[in-house]
PDB file of C-alpha atoms and ligand atoms in Angstrom:
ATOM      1  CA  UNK A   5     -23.353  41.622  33.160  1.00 45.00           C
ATOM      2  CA  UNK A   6     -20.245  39.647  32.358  1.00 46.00           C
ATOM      3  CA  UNK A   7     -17.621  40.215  29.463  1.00 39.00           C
ATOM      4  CA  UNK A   8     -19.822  37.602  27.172  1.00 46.00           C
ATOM      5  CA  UNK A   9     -22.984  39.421  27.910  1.00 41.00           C
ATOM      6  CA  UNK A  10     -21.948  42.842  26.609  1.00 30.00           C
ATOM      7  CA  UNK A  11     -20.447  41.736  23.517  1.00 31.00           C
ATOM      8  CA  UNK A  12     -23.376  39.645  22.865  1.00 40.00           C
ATOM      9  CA  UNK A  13     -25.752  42.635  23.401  1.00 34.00           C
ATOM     10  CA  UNK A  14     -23.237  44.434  21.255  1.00 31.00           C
ATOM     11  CA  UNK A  15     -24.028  41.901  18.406  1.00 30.00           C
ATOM     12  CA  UNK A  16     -20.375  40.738  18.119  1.00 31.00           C
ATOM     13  CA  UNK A  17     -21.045  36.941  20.131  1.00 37.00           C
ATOM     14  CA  UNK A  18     -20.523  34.287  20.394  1.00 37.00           C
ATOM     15  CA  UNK A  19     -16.851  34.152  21.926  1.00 32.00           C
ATOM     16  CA  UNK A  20     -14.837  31.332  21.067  1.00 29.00           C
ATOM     17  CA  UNK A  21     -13.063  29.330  23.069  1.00 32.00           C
ATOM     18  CA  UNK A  22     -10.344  26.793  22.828  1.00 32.00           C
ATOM     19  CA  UNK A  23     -12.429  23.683  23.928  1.00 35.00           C
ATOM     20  CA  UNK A  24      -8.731  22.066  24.932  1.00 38.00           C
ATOM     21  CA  UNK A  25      -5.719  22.759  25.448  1.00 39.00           C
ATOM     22  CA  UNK A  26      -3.433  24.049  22.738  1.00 37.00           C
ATOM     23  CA  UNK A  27      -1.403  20.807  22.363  1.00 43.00           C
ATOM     24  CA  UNK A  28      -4.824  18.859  22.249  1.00 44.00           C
ATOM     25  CA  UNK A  29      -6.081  21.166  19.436  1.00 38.00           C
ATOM     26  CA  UNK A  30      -2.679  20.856  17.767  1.00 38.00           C
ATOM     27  CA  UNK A  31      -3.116  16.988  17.774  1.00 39.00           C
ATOM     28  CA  UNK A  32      -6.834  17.102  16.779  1.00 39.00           C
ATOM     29  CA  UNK A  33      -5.573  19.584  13.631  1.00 34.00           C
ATOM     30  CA  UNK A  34      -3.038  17.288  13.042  1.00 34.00           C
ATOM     31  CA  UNK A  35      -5.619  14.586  12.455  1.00 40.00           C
ATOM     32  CA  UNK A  36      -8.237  16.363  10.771  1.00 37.00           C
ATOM     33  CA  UNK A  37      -5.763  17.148   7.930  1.00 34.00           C
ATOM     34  CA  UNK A  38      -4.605  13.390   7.802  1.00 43.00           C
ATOM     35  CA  UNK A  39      -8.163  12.959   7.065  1.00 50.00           C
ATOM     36  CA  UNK A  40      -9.314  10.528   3.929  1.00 54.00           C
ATOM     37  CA  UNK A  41     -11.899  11.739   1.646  1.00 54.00           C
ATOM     38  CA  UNK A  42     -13.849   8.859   0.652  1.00 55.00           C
ATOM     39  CA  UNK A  43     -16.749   8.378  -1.807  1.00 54.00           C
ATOM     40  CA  UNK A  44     -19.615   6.942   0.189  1.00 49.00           C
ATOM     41  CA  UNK A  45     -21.972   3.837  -0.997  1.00 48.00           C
ATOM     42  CA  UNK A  46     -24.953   4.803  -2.808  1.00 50.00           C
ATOM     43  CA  UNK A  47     -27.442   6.905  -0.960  1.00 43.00           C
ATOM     44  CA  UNK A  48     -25.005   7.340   1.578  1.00 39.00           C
ATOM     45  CA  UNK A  49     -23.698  11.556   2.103  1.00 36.00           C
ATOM     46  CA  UNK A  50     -19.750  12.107   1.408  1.00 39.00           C
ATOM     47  CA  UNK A  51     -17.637  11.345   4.953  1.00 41.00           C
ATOM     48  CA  UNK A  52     -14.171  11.503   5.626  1.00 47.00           C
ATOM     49  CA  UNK A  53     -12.668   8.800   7.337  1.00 55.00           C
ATOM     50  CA  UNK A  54      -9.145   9.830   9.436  1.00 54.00           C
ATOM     51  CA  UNK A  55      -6.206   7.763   8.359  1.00 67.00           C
ATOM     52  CA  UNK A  56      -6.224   6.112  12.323  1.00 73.00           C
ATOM     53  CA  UNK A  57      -9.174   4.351  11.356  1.00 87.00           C
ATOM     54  CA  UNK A  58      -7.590   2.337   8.901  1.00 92.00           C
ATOM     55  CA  UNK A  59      -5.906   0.616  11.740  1.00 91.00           C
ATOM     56  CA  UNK A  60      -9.368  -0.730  12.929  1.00 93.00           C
ATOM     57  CA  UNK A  61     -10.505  -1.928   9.621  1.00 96.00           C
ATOM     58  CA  UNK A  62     -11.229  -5.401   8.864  1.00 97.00           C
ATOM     59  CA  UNK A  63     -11.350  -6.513   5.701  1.00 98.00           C
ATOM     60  CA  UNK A  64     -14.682  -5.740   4.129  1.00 97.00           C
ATOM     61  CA  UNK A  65     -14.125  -2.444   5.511  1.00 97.00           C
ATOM     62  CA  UNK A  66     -10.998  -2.482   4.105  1.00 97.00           C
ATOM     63  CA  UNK A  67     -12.025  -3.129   0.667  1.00 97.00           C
ATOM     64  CA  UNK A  68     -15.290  -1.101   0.556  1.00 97.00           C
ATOM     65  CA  UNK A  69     -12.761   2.024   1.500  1.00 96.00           C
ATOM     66  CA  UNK A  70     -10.151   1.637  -0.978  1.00 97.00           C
ATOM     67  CA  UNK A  71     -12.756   0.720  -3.710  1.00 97.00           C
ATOM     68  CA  UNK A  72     -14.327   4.535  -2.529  1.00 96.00           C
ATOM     69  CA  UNK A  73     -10.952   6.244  -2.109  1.00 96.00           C
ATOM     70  CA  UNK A  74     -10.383   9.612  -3.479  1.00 95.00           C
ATOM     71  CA  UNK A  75      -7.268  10.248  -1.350  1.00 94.00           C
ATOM     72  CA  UNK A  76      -5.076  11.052  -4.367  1.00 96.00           C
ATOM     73  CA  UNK A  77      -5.292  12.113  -7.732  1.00 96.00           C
ATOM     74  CA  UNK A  78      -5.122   8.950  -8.893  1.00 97.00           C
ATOM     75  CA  UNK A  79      -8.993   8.006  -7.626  1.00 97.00           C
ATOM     76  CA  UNK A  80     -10.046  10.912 -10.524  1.00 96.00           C
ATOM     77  CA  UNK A  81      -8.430   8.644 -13.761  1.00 97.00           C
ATOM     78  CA  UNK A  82      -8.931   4.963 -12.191  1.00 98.00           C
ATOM     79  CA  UNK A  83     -11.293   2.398 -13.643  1.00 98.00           C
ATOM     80  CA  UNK A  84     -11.575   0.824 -10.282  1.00 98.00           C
ATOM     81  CA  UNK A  85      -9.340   0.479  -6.796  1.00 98.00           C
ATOM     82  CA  UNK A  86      -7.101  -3.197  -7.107  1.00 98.00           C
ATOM     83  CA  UNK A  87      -6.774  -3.812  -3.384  1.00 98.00           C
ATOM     84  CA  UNK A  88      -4.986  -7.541  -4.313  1.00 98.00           C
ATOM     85  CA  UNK A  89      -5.401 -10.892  -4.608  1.00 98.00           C
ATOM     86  CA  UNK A  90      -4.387 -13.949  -3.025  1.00 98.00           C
ATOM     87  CA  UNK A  91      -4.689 -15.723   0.456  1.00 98.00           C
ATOM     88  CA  UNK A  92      -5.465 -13.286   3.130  1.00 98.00           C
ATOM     89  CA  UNK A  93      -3.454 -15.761   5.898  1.00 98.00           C
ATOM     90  CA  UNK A  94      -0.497 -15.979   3.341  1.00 98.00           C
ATOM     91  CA  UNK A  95       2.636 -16.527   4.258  1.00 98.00           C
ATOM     92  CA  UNK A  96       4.164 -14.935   1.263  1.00 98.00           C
ATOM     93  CA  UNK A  97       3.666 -11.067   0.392  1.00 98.00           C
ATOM     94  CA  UNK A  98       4.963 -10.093  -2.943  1.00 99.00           C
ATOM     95  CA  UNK A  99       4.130  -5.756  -3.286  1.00 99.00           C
ATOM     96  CA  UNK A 100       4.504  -4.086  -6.595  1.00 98.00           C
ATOM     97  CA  UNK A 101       4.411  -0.352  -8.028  1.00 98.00           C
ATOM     98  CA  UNK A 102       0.650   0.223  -8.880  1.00 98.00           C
ATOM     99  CA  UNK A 103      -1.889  -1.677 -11.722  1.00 98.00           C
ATOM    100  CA  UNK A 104      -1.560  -1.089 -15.311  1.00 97.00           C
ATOM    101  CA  UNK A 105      -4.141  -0.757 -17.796  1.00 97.00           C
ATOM    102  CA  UNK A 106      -5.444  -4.660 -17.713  1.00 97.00           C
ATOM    103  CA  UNK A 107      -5.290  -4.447 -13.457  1.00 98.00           C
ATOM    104  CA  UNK A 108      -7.350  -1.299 -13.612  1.00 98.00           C
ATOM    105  CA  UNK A 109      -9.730  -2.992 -16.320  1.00 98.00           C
ATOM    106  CA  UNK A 110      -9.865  -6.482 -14.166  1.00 98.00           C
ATOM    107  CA  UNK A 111      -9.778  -5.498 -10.937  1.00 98.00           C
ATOM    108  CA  UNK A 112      -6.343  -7.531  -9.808  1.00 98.00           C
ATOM    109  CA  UNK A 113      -2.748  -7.149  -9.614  1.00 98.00           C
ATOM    110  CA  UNK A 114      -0.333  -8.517 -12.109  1.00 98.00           C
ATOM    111  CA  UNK A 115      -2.760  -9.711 -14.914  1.00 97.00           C
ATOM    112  CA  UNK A 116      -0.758  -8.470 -18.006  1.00 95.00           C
ATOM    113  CA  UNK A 117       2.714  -9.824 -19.510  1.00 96.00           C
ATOM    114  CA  UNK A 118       4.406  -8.781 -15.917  1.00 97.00           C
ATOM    115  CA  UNK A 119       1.856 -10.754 -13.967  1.00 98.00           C
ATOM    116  CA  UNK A 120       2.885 -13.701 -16.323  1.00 97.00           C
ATOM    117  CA  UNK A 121       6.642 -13.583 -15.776  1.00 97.00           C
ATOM    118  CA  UNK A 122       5.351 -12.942 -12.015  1.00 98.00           C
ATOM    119  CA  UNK A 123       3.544 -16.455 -11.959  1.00 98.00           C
ATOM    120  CA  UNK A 124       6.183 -17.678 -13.774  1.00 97.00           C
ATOM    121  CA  UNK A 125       8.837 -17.089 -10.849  1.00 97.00           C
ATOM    122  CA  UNK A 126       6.436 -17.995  -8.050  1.00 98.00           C
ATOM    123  CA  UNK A 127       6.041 -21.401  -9.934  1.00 98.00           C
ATOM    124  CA  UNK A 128      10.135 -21.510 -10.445  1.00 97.00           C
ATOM    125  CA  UNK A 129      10.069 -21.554  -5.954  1.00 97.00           C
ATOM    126  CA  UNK A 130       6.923 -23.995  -5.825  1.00 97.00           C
ATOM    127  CA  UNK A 131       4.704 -21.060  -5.016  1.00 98.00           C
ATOM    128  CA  UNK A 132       1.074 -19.892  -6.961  1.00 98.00           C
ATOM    129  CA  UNK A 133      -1.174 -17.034  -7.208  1.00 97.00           C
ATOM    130  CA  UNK A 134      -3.818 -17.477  -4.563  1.00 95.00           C
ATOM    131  CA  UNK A 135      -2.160 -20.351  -2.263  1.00 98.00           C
ATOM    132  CA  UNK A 136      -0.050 -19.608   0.853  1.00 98.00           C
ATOM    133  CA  UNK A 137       0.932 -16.199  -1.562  1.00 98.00           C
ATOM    134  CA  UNK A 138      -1.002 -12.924  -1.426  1.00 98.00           C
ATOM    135  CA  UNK A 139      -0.105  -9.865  -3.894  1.00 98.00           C
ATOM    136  CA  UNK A 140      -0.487  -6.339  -3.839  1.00 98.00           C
ATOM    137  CA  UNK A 141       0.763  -2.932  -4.967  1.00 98.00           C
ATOM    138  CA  UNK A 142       2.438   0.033  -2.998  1.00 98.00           C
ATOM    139  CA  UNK A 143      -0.710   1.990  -4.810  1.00 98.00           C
ATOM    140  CA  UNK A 144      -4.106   0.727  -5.636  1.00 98.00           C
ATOM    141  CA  UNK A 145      -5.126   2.780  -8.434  1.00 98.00           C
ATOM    142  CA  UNK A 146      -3.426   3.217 -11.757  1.00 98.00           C
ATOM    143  CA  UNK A 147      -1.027   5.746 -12.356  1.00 98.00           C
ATOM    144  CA  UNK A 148      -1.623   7.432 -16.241  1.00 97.00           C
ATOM    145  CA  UNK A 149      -0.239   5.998 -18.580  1.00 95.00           C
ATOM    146  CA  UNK A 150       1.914   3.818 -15.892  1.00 92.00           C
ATOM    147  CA  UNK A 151       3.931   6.402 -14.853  1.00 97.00           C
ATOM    148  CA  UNK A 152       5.678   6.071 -11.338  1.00 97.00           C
ATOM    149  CA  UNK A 153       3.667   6.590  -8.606  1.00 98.00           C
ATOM    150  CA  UNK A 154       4.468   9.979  -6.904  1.00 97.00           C
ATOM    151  CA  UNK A 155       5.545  10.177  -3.392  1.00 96.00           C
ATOM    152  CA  UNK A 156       2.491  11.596  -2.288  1.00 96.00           C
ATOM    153  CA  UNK A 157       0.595   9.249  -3.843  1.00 97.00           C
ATOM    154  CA  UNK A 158       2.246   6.554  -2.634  1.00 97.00           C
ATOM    155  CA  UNK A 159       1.940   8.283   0.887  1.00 96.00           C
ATOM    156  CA  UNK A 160      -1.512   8.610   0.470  1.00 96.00           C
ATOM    157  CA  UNK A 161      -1.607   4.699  -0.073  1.00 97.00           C
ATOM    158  CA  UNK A 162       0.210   3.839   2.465  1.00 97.00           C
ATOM    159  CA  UNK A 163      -2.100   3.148   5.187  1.00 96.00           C
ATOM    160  CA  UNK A 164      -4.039   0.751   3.431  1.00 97.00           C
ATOM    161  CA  UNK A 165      -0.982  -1.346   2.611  1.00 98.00           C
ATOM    162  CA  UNK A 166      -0.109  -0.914   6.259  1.00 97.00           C
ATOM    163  CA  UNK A 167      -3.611  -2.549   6.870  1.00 98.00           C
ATOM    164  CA  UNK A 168      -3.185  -5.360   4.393  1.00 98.00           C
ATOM    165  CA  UNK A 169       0.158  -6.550   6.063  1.00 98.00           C
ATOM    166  CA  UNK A 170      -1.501  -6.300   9.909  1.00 98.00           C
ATOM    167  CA  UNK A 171      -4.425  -8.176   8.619  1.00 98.00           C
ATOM    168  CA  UNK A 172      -2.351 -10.663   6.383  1.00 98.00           C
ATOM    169  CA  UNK A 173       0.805 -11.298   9.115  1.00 98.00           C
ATOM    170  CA  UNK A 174       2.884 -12.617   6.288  1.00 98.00           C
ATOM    171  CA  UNK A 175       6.047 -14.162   7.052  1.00 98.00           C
ATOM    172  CA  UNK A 176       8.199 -12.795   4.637  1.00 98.00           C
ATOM    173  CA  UNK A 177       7.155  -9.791   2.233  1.00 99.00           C
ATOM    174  CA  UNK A 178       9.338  -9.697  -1.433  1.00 99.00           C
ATOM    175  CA  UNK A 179       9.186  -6.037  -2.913  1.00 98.00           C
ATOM    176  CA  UNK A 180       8.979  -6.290  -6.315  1.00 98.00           C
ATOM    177  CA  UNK A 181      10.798  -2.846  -7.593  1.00 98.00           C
ATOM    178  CA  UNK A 182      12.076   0.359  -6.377  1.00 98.00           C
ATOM    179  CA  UNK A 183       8.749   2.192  -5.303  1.00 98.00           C
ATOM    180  CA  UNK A 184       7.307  -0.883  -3.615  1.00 98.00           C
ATOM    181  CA  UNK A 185      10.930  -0.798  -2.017  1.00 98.00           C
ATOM    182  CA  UNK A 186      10.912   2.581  -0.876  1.00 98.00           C
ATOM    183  CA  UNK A 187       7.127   2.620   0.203  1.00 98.00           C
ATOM    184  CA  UNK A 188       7.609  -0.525   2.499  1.00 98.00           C
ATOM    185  CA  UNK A 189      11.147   0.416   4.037  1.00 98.00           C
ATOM    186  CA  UNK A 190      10.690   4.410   3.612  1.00 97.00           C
ATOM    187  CA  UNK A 191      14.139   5.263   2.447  1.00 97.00           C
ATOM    188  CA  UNK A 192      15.998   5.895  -0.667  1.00 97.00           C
ATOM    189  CA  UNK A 193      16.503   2.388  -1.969  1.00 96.00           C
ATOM    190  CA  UNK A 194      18.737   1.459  -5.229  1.00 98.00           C
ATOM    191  CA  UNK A 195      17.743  -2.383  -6.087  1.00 98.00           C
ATOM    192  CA  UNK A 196      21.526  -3.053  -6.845  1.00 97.00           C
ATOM    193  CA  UNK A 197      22.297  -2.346  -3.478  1.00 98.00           C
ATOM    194  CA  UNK A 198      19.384  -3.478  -1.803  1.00 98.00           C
ATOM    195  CA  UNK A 199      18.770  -7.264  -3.500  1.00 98.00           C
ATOM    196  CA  UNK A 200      20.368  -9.861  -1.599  1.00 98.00           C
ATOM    197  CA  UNK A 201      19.790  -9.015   2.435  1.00 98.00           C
ATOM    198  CA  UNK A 202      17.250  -8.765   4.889  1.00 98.00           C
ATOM    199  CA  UNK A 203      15.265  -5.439   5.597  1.00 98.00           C
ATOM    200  CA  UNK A 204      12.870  -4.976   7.846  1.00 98.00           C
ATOM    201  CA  UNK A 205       9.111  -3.888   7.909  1.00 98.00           C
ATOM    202  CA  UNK A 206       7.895  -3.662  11.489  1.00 98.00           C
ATOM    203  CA  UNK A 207       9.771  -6.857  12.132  1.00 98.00           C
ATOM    204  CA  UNK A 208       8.936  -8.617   8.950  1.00 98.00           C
ATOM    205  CA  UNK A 209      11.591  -9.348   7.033  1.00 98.00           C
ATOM    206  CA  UNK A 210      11.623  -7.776   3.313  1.00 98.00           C
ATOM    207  CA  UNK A 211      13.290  -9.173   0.401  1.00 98.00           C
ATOM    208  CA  UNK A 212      13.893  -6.516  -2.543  1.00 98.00           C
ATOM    209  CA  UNK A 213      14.222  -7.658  -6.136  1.00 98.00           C
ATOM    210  CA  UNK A 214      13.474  -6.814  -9.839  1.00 98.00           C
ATOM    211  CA  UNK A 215       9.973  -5.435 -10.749  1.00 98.00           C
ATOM    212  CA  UNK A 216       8.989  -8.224 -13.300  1.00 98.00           C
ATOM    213  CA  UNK A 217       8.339  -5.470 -15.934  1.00 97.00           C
ATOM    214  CA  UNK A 218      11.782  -4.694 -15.515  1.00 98.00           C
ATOM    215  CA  UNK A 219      13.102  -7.793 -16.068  1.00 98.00           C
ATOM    216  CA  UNK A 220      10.806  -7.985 -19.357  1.00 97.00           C
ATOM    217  CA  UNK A 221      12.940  -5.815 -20.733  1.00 96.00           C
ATOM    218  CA  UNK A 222      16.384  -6.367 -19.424  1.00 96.00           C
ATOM    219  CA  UNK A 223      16.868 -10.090 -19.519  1.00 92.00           C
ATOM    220  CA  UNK A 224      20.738 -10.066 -18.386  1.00 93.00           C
ATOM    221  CA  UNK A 225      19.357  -9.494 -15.035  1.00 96.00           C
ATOM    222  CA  UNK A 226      17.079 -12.818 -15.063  1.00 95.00           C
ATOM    223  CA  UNK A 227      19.608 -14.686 -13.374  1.00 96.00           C
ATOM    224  CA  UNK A 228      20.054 -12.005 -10.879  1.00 97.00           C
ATOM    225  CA  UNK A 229      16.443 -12.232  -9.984  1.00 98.00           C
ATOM    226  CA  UNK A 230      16.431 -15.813  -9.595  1.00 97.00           C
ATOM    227  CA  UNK A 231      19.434 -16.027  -7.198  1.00 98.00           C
ATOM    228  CA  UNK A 232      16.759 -13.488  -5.152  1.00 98.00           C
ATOM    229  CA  UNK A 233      13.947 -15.980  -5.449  1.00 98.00           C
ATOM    230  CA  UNK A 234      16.644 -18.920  -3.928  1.00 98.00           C
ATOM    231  CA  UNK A 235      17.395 -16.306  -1.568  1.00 98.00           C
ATOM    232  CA  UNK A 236      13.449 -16.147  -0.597  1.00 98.00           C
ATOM    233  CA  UNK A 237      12.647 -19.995  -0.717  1.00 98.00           C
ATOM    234  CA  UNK A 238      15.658 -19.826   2.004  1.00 98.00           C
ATOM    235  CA  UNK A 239      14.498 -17.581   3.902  1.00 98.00           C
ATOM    236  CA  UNK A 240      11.193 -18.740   4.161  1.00 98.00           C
ATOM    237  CA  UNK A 241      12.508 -22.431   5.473  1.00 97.00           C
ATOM    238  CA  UNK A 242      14.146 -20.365   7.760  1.00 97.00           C
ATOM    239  CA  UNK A 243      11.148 -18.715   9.514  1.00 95.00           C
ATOM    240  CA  UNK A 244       9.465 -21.876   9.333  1.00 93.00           C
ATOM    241  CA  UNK A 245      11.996 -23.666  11.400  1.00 89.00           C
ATOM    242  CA  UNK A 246      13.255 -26.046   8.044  1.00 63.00           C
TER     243      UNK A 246
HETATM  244  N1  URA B 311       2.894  -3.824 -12.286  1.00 68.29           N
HETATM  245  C1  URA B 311       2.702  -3.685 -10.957  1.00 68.29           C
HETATM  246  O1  URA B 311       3.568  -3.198 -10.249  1.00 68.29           O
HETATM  247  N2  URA B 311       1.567  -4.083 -10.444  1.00 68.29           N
HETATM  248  C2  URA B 311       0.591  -4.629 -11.165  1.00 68.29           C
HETATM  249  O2  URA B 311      -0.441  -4.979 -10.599  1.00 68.29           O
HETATM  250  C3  URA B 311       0.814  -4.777 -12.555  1.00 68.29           C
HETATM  251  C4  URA B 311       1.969  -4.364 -13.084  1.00 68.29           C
END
């Protein structure tokens, strides 16, 4: 009779093992906590869905996931997930802060008075909604009463954004505000300091300017935000090779 045997017979089996080593069980606890909750499709019993696999999504994956996402808090108060709108082989990226009331209601980004001053520049560079242009948000479910995103929230987020850009390849993404800002380039990011060069996202360049809600309210600061949106139409011509 072996060790197992007796403490079987002794009632106190089974004896666990490690099934792997101790850095592969690290990795796979590691993973199972950077696991997505998910609400499943009708019918369908809860899963969770590890953040890796966002990597692999395509989009109708993509959308049926974030439309079922309870990663956050913000999944408990949402009317519905805005994933974005636009041209999925857009050149152009423009990322904002997270829908308001009339994105949660509609189901797309920049609908209300800031999507209007947001057309309204895309038009001033020859751009629209929907052609050659694709536009998201650094989170796809309304904070409360439009507060700020959190930083966990907006970590939480952050792999579906990830997935937009792979699938979308833009060549040039414009972050429209600080938390878009921050969420793309992952540092501390003052738009003063930040407007006017290059960043980088995974060798994408990134443009920062003015949230459009911002500049609703602080209209000085129009004619910085247009000397960004030269600064884009340049740029672009640029990584078109004219
Ligand atoms: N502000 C944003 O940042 N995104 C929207 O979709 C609407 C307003």
């Amino acid at each position: 009779m072996n060790r197992n045997d007796i403490l079987r017979e002794m009632g106190l089996g089974p004896v666990w093992k490690l099934r792997a080593p101790p850095s592969q069980a690290a990795a796979e606890d590691v993973a199972a906590v950077a696991a997505i909750a998910v609400e499943p499709p009708p019918g369908v019993a809860p899963a969770v869905v590890p953040v890796a696999q966002a990597a692999a999504m395509d989009w109708d994956q993509l959308v049926a996931t974030v439309a079922a996402c309870r990663q956050c808090r913000l999944g408990e108060t949402r009317k519905q997930a805005v994933l974005g709108v636009g041209d999925r082989n857009a050149d152009w990226l423009f990322v904002g802060e997270g829908p308001g009331a009339e994105e949660d209601e509609r189901g797309e980004p920049f609908v209300g008075q800031a999507g209007k001053l947001l057309d309204n520049m895309l038009a001033a560079i020859g751009l629209k909604r929907g052609e050659d242009v694709y536009i998201a948000n650094a989170v796809k479910c309304r904070p409360p009463e439009n507060r700020t995103p959190a930083p966990e929230e907006a970590a939480a987020c952050r792999p579906w954004l990830e997935r937009q850009i792979e699938l979308i390849r833009p060549k040039l993404i414009v972050a429209l505000g600080r938390p878009a800002a921050q969420t793309l380039l992952q540092s501390e990011i003052k738009i003063a300091a930040a407007r006017g060069k290059l960043h980088d996202y995974r060798g994408i360049p990134v443009i920062v300017t003015y949230h459009p809600a911002y500049l609703l309210r602080t209209l000085p600061d129009k004619a910085r935000a247009w000397e960004d949106l030269c600064f884009m139409r340049r740029t672009m011509q640029a990584r078109k090779g004219g």
